[in-house]
Tab-separated table of C-alpha atoms and ligand atoms in Angstrom:
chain	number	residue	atom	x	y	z
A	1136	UNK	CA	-14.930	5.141	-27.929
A	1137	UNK	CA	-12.893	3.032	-26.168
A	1138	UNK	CA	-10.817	4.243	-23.189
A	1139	UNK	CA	-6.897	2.841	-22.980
A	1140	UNK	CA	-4.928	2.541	-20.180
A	1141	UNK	CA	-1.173	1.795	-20.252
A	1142	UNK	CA	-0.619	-0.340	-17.605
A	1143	UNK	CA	3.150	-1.285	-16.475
A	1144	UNK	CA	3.287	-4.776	-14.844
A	1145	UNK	CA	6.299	-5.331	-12.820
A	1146	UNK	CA	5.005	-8.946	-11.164
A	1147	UNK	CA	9.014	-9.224	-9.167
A	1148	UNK	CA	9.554	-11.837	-6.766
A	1149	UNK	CA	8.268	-14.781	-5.012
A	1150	UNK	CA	3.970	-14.893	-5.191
A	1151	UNK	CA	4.455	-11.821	-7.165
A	1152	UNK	CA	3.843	-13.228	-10.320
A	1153	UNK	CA	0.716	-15.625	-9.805
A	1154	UNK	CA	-0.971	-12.422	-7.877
A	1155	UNK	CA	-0.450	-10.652	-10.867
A	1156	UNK	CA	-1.173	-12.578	-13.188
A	1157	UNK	CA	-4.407	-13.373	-11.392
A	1158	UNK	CA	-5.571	-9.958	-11.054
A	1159	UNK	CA	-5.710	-9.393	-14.883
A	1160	UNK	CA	-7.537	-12.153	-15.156
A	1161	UNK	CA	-10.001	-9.940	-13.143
A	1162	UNK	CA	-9.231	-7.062	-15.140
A	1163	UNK	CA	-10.190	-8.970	-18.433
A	1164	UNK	CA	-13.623	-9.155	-17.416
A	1165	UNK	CA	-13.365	-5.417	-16.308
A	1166	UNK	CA	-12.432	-4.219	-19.785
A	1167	UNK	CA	-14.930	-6.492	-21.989
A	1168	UNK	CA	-17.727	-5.135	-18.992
A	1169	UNK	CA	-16.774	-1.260	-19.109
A	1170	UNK	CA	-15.547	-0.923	-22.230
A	1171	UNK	CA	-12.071	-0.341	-21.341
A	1172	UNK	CA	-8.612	-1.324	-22.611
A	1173	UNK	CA	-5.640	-2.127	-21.087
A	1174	UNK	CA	-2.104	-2.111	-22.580
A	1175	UNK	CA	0.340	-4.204	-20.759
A	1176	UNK	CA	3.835	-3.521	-20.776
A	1177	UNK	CA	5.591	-6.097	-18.360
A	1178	UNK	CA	8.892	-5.113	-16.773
A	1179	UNK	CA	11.892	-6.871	-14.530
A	1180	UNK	CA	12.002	-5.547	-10.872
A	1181	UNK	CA	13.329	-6.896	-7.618
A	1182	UNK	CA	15.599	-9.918	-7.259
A	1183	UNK	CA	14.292	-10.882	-11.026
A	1184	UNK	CA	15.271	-8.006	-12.121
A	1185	UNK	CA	19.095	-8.075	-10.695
A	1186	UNK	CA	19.334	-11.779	-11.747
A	1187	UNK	CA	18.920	-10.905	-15.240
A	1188	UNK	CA	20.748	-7.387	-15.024
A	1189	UNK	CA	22.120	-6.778	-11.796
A	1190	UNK	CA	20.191	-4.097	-11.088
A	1191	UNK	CA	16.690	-4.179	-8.984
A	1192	UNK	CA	15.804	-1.118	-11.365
A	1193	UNK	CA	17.020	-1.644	-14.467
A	1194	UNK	CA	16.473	2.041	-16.718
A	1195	UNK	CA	14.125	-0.484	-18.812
A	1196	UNK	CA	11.770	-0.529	-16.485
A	1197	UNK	CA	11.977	2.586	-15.064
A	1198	UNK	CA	11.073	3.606	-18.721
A	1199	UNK	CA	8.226	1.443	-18.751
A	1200	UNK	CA	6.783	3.306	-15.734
A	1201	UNK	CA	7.156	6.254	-16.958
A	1202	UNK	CA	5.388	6.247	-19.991
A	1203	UNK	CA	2.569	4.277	-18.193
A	1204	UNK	CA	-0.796	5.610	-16.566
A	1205	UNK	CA	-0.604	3.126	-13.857
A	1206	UNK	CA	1.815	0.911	-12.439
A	1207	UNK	CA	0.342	-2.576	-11.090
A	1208	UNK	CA	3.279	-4.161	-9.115
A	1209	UNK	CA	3.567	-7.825	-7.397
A	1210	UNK	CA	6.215	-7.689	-4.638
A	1211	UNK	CA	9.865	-7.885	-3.903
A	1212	UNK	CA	12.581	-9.646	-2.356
A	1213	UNK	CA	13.760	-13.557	-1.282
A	1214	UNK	CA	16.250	-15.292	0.546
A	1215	UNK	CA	18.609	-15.774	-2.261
A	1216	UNK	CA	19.058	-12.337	-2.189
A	1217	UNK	CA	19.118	-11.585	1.544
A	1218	UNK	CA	22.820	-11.073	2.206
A	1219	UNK	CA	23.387	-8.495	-0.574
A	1220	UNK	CA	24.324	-5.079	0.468
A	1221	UNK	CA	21.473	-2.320	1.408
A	1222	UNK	CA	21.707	-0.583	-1.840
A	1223	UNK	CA	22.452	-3.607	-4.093
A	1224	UNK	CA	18.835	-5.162	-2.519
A	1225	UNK	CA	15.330	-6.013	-4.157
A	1226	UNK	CA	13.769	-3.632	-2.084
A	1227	UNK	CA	16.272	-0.879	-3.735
A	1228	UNK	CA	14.134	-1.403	-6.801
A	1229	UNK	CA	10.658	-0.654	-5.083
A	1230	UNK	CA	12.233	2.461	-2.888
A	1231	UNK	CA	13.698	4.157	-6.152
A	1232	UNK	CA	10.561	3.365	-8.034
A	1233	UNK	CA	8.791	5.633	-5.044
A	1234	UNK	CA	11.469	8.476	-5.317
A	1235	UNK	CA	11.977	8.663	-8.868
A	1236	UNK	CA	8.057	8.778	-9.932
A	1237	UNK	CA	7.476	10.836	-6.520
A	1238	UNK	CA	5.050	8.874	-5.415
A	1239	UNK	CA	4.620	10.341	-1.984
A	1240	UNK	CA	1.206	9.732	-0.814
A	1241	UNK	CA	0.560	5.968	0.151
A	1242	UNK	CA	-3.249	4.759	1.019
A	1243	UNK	CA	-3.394	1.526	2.740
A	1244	UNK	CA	-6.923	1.370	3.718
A	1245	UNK	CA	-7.842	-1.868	6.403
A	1246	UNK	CA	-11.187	-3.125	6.692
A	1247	UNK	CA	-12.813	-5.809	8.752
A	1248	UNK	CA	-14.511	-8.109	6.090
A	1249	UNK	CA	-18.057	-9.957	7.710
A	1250	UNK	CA	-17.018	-13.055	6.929
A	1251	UNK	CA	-13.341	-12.981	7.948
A	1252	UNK	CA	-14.122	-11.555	11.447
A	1253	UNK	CA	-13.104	-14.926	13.299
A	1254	UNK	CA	-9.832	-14.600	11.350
A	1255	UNK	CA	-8.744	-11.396	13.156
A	1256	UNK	CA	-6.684	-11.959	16.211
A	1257	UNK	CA	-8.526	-9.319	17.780
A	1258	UNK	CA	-12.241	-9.734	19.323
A	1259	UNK	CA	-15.268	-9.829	17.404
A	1260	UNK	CA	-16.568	-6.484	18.919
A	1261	UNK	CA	-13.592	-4.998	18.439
A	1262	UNK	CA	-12.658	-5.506	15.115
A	1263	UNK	CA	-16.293	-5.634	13.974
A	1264	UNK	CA	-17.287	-2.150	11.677
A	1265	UNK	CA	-13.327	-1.308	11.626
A	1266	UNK	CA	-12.691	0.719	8.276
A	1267	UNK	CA	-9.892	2.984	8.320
A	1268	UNK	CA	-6.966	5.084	6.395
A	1269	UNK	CA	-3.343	4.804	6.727
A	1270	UNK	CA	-2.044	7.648	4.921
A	1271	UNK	CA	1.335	7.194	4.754
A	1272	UNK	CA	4.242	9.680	3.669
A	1273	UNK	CA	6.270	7.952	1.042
A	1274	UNK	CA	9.263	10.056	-0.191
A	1275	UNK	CA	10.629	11.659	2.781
A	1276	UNK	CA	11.695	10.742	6.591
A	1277	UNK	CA	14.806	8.477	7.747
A	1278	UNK	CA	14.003	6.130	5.080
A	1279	UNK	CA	15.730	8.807	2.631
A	1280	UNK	CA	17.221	11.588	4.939
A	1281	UNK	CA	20.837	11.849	3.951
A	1282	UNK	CA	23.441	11.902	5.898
A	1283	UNK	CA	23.262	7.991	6.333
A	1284	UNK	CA	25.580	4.892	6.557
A	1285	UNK	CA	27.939	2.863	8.484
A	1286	UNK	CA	31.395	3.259	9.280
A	1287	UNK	CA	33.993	3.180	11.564
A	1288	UNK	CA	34.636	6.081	14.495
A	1289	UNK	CA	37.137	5.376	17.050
A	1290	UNK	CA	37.580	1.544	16.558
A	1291	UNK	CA	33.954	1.479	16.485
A	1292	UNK	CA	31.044	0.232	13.926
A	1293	UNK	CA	28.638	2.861	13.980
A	1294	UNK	CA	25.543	2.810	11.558
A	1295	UNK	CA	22.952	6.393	11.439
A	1296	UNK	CA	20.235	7.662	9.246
A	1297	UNK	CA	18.979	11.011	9.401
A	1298	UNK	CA	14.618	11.555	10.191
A	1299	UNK	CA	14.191	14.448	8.123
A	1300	UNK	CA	10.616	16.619	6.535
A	1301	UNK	CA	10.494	19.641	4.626
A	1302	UNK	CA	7.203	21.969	5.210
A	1303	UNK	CA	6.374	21.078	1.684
A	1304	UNK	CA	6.294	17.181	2.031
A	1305	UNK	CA	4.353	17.514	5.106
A	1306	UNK	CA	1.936	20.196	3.770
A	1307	UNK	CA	1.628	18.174	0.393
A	1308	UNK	CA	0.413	15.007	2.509
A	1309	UNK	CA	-1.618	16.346	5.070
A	1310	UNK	CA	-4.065	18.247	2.596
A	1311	UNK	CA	-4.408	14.914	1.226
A	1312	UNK	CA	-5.153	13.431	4.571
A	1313	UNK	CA	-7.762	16.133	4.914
A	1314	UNK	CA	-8.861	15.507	1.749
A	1315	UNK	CA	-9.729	12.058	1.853
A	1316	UNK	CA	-11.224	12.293	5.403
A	1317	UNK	CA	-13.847	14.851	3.819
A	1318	UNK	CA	-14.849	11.446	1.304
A	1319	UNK	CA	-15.000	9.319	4.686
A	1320	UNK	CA	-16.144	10.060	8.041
A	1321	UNK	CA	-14.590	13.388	8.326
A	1322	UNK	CA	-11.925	12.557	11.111
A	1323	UNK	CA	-8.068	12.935	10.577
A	1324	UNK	CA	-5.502	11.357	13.223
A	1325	UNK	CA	-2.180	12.617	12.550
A	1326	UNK	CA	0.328	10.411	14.466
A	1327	UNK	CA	3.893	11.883	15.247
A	1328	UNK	CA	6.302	11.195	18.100
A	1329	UNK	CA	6.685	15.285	18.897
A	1330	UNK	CA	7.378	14.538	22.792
A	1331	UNK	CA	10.801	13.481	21.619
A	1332	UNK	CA	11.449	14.374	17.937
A	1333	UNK	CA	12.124	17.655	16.794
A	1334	UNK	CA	11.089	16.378	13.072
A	1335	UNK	CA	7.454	15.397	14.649
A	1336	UNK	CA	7.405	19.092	16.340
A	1337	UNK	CA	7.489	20.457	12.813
A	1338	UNK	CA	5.126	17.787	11.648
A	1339	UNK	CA	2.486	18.712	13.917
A	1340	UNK	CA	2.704	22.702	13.631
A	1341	UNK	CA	2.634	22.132	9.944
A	1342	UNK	CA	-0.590	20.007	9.894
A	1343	UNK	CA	-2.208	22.190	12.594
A	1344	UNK	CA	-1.760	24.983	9.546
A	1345	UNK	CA	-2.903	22.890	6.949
A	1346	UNK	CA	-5.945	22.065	8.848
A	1347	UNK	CA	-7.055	26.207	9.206
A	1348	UNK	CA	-8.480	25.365	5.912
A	1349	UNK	CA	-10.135	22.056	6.953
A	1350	UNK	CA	-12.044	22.762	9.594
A	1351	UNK	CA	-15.146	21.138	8.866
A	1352	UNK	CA	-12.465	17.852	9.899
A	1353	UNK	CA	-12.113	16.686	13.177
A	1354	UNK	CA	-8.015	16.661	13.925
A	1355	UNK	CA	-6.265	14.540	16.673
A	1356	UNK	CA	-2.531	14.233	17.238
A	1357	UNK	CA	-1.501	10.994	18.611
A	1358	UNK	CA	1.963	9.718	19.464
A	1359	UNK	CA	2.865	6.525	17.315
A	1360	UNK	CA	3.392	4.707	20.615
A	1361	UNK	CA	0.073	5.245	21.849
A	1362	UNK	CA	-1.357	4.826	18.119
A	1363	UNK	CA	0.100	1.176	17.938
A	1364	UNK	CA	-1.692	0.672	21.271
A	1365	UNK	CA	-5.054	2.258	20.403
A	1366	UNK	CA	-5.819	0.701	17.259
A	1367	UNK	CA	-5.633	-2.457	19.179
A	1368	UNK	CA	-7.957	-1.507	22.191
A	1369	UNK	CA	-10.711	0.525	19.810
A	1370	UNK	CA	-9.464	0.704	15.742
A	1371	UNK	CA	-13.104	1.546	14.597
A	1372	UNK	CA	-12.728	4.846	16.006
A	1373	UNK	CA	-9.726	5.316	13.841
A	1374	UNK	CA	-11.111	6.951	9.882
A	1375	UNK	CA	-7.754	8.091	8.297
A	1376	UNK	CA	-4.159	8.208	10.184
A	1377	UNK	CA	-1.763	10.377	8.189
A	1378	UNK	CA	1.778	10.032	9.799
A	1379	UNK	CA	5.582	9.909	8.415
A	1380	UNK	CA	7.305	7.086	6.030
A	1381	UNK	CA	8.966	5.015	9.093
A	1382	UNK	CA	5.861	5.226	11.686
A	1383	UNK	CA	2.967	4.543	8.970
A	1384	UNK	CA	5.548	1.498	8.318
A	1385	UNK	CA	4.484	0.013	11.140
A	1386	UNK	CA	1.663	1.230	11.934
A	1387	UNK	CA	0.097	0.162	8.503
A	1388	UNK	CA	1.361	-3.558	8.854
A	1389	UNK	CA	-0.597	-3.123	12.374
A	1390	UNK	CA	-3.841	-2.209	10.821
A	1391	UNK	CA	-3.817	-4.815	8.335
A	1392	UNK	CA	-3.016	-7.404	10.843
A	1393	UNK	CA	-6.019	-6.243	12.982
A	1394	UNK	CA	-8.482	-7.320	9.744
A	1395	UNK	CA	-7.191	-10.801	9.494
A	1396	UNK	CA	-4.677	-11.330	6.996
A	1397	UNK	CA	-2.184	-8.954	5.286
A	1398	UNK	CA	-3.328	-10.890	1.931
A	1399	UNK	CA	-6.503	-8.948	1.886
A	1400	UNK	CA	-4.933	-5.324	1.913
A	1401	UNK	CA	-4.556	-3.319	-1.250
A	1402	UNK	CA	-2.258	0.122	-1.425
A	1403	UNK	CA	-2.049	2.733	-3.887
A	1404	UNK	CA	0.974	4.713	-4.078
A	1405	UNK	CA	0.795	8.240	-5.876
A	1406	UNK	CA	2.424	11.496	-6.589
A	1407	UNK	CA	1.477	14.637	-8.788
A	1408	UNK	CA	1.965	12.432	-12.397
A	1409	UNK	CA	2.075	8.433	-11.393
A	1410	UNK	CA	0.494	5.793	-9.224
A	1411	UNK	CA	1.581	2.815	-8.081
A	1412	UNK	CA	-0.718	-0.322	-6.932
A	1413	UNK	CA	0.505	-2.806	-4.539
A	1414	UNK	CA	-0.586	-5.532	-2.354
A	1415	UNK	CA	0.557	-4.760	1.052
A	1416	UNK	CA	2.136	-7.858	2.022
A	1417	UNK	CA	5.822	-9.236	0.806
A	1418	UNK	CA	6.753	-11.517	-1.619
A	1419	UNK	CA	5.982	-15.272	0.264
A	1420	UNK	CA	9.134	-17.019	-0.631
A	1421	UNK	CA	7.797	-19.539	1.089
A	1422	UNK	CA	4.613	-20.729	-0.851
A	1423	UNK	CA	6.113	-18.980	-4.044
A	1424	UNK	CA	5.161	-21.183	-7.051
A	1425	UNK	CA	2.660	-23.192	-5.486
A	1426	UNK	CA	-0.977	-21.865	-6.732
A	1427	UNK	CA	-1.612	-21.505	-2.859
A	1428	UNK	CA	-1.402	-17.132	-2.519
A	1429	UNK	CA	-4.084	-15.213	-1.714
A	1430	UNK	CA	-4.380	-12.687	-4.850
A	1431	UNK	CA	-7.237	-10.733	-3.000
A	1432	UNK	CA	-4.944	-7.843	-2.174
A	1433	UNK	CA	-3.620	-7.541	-5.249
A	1434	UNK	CA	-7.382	-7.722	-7.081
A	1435	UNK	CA	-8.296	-4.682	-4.631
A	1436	UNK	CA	-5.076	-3.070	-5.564
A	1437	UNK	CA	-6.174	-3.069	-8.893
A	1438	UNK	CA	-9.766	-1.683	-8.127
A	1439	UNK	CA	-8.276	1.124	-6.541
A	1440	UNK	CA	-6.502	1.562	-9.967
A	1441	UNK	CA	-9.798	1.679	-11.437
A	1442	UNK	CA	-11.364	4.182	-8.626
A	1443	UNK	CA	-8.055	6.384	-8.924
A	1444	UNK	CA	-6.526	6.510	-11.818
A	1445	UNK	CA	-8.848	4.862	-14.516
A	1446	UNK	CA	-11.905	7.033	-12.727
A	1447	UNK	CA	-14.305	4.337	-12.561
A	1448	UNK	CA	-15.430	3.985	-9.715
A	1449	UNK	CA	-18.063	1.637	-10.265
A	1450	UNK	CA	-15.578	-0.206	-11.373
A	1451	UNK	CA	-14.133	-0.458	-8.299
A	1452	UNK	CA	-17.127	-0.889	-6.110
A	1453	UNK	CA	-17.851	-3.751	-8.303
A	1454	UNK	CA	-14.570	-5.717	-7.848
A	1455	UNK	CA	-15.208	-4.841	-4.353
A	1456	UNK	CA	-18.424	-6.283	-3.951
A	1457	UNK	CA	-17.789	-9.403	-6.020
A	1458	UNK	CA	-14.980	-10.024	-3.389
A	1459	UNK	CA	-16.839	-10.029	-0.304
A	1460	UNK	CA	-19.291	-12.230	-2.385
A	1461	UNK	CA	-17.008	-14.499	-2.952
A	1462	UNK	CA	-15.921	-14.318	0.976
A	1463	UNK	CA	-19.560	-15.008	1.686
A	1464	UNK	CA	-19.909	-17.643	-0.419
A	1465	UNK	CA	-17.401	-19.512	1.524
A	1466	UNK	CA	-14.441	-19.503	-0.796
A	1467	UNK	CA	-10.416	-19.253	1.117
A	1468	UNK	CA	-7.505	-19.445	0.323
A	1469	UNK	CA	-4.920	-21.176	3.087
A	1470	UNK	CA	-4.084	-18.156	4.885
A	1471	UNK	CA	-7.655	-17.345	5.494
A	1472	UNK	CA	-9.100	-20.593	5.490
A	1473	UNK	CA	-11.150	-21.579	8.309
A	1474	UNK	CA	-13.066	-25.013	8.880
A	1475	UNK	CA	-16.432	-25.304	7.450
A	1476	UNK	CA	-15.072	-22.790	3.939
A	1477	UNK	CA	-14.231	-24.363	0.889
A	1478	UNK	CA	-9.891	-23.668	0.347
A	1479	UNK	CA	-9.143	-22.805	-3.236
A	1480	UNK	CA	-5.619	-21.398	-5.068
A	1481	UNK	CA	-4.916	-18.440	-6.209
A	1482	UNK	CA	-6.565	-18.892	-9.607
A	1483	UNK	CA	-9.901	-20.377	-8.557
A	1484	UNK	CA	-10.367	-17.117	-5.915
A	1485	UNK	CA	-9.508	-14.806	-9.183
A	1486	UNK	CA	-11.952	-16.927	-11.048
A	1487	UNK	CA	-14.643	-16.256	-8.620
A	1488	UNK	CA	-14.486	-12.895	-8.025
A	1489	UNK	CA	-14.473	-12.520	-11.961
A	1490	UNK	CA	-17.793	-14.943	-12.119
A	1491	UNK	CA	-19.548	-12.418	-9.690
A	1492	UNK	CA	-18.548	-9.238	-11.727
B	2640	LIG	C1	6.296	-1.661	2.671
B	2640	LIG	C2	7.542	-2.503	2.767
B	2640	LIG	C3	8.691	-1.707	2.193
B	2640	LIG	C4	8.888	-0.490	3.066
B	2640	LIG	C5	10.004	-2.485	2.038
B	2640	LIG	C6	9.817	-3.737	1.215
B	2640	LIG	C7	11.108	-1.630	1.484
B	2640	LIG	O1	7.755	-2.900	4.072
B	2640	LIG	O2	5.930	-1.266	1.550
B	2640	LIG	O3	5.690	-1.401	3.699
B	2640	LIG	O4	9.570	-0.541	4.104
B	2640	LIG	O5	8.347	0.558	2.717
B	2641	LIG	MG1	6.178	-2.390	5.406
């Protein structure tokens, strides 16, 4: 028998759309080669969403995710909505899609394709053999700590957010980290900033705990400052980084710069019931519309859908492989495009990593 998956698409802004609508392309050939089905429900999110409703997450949509076994999401956010107020913004609609579906774990793996080496900013030795982890808290931290806002004290703007982890969250995410390190090369770097923060004190006894019960794991702590430096002087000695909502931020936009281009790097988002798959990078109001994005990151969002929450990993591996095919067979989109490769849109790339399925 045949197994279905309800899939909600929520495509959003800017190159959201044409990644999206790319990737099923790619999962087409998935389902008529596994013998899977996929039932799309598409749904408004982001500045699309508020045009037509005013809300980034209209209840519609929220329903749609809901009653979904996977979420496969574009990206967020424009210019046209830039000067709206913090809670009125696109991004609103992505952040309450994390809280209210709990999504609290967030893999964003980077790797250092072969043939995309001279499109790293970083050495060739360096980056060469680089595969890592960033485990990223989702649900927690300033990015949700209450009290927060801006106001006047005194005659004076003032603006504050509040850093903030319970024991659970950071228990919850660092068995995970542990976890996943077990599938990979057995090494967990938990990255904190505990010579200041009282939050990160916490954060490390907690994980130090956790990891009484991992100790066939190797566990470092590293301060964030010092992790944004290393994983530019040696990143292959990096395997999974598990760190807070604000830090793996940053440090996750780092590690996918390091590989070349953020348009190669897929994320899944998940919690106890959902998961959420995302491309890392934004929503390109800038080439929106023209055929141009890469929809790589997006396609590898979707075969860690597959590996995750479909539980075919073969799947995956597949999608993966015909990708770095496809790489090797000389085919670029702009942002990756080097002299000497052949530059196609977003279409033709889906198009050949679905030929080499
Ligand atoms: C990300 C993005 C989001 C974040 C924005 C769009 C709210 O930067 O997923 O990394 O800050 O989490
Ligand atoms: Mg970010």
């Amino acid at each position: 028998m045949k197994k279905v998956f309800k899939i909600a698409v929520l495509p959003g802004d800017g190159i959201g759309p044409e990644i999206v609508d790319a990737t099923i392309r790619v999962l087409d050939i998935v389902s008529k080669k596994y013998n899977v089905h996929f039932e799309y429900k598409y749904g408004l999110v982001g500045g699309a969403a508020i045009d037509e409703t005013g809300d980034p997450l209209p209840e519609e949509t929220l329903r749609i995710c809901k009653e979904s076994d996977a979420i496969l999401f574009g990206a967020v956010g424009g210019e046209k909505w830039d000067n709206l107020p913090t809670d009125k913004r696109p991004e609103k609609g992505l952040l309450r899609i994390r809280k209210e579906l709990q999504l609290f774990a967030n893999l964003r793996p980077a790797k250092a394709y072969e043939p995309l080496l001279d499109a790293s900013p970083l050495k060739e030795s360096v980056i060469k053999g680089v595969d890592l982890l960033v485990l990223r808290e989702l649900t927690g931290d300033v990015y949700f700590g209450e009290p927060r806002g801006r106001e006047v004290r005194n005659g004076e703007r003032v603006g504050y957010n509040t850093m903030i982890y319970y024991e659970h969250e950071v228990r919850r995410i660092a068995k995970l980290a542990f976890e996943l390190a077990r599938k990979r090369r057995n090494k967990v770097t938990s990255v904190d900033k505990a010579n200041v923060l009282e939050v990160s004190g916490m954060w490390r006894d907690i994980v130090n705990e956790v990891h009484a019960d991992y100790s066939d794991v190797e566990l470092e702590h590293m301060y964030v400052d010092n992790c944004a430096m290393q994983l530019i002087r040696r990143p292959k000695d990096f395997d999974v980084i598990v760190t807070g909502n604000i830090f793996g931020d940053i440090i996750s936009d780092e590690a996918g710069a390091l590989t070349g281009s953020l348009g190669m790097l897929p994320s899944a988002s998940i919690g106890e019931r959902y998961a959420f798959y995302e491309p890392i990078h934004g929503s390109a109001p800038d080439i929106a519309g023209k055929g141009i994005a890469n929809p790589i990151a997006t396609i590898l969002s979707a075969a860690m859908m597959l590996d995750i929450t479909c539980k075919l990993p073969k799947a995956a591996r597949d999608i993966e492989i015909a990708v770095e095919k496809t790489l090797d067979d000389g085919f670029r989109t702009v942002d990756i495009w080097s002299v000497g490769t052949t530059k196609v849109g977003t279409f033709d790339m889906a198009e050949e990593i679905a030929r080499r399925l």
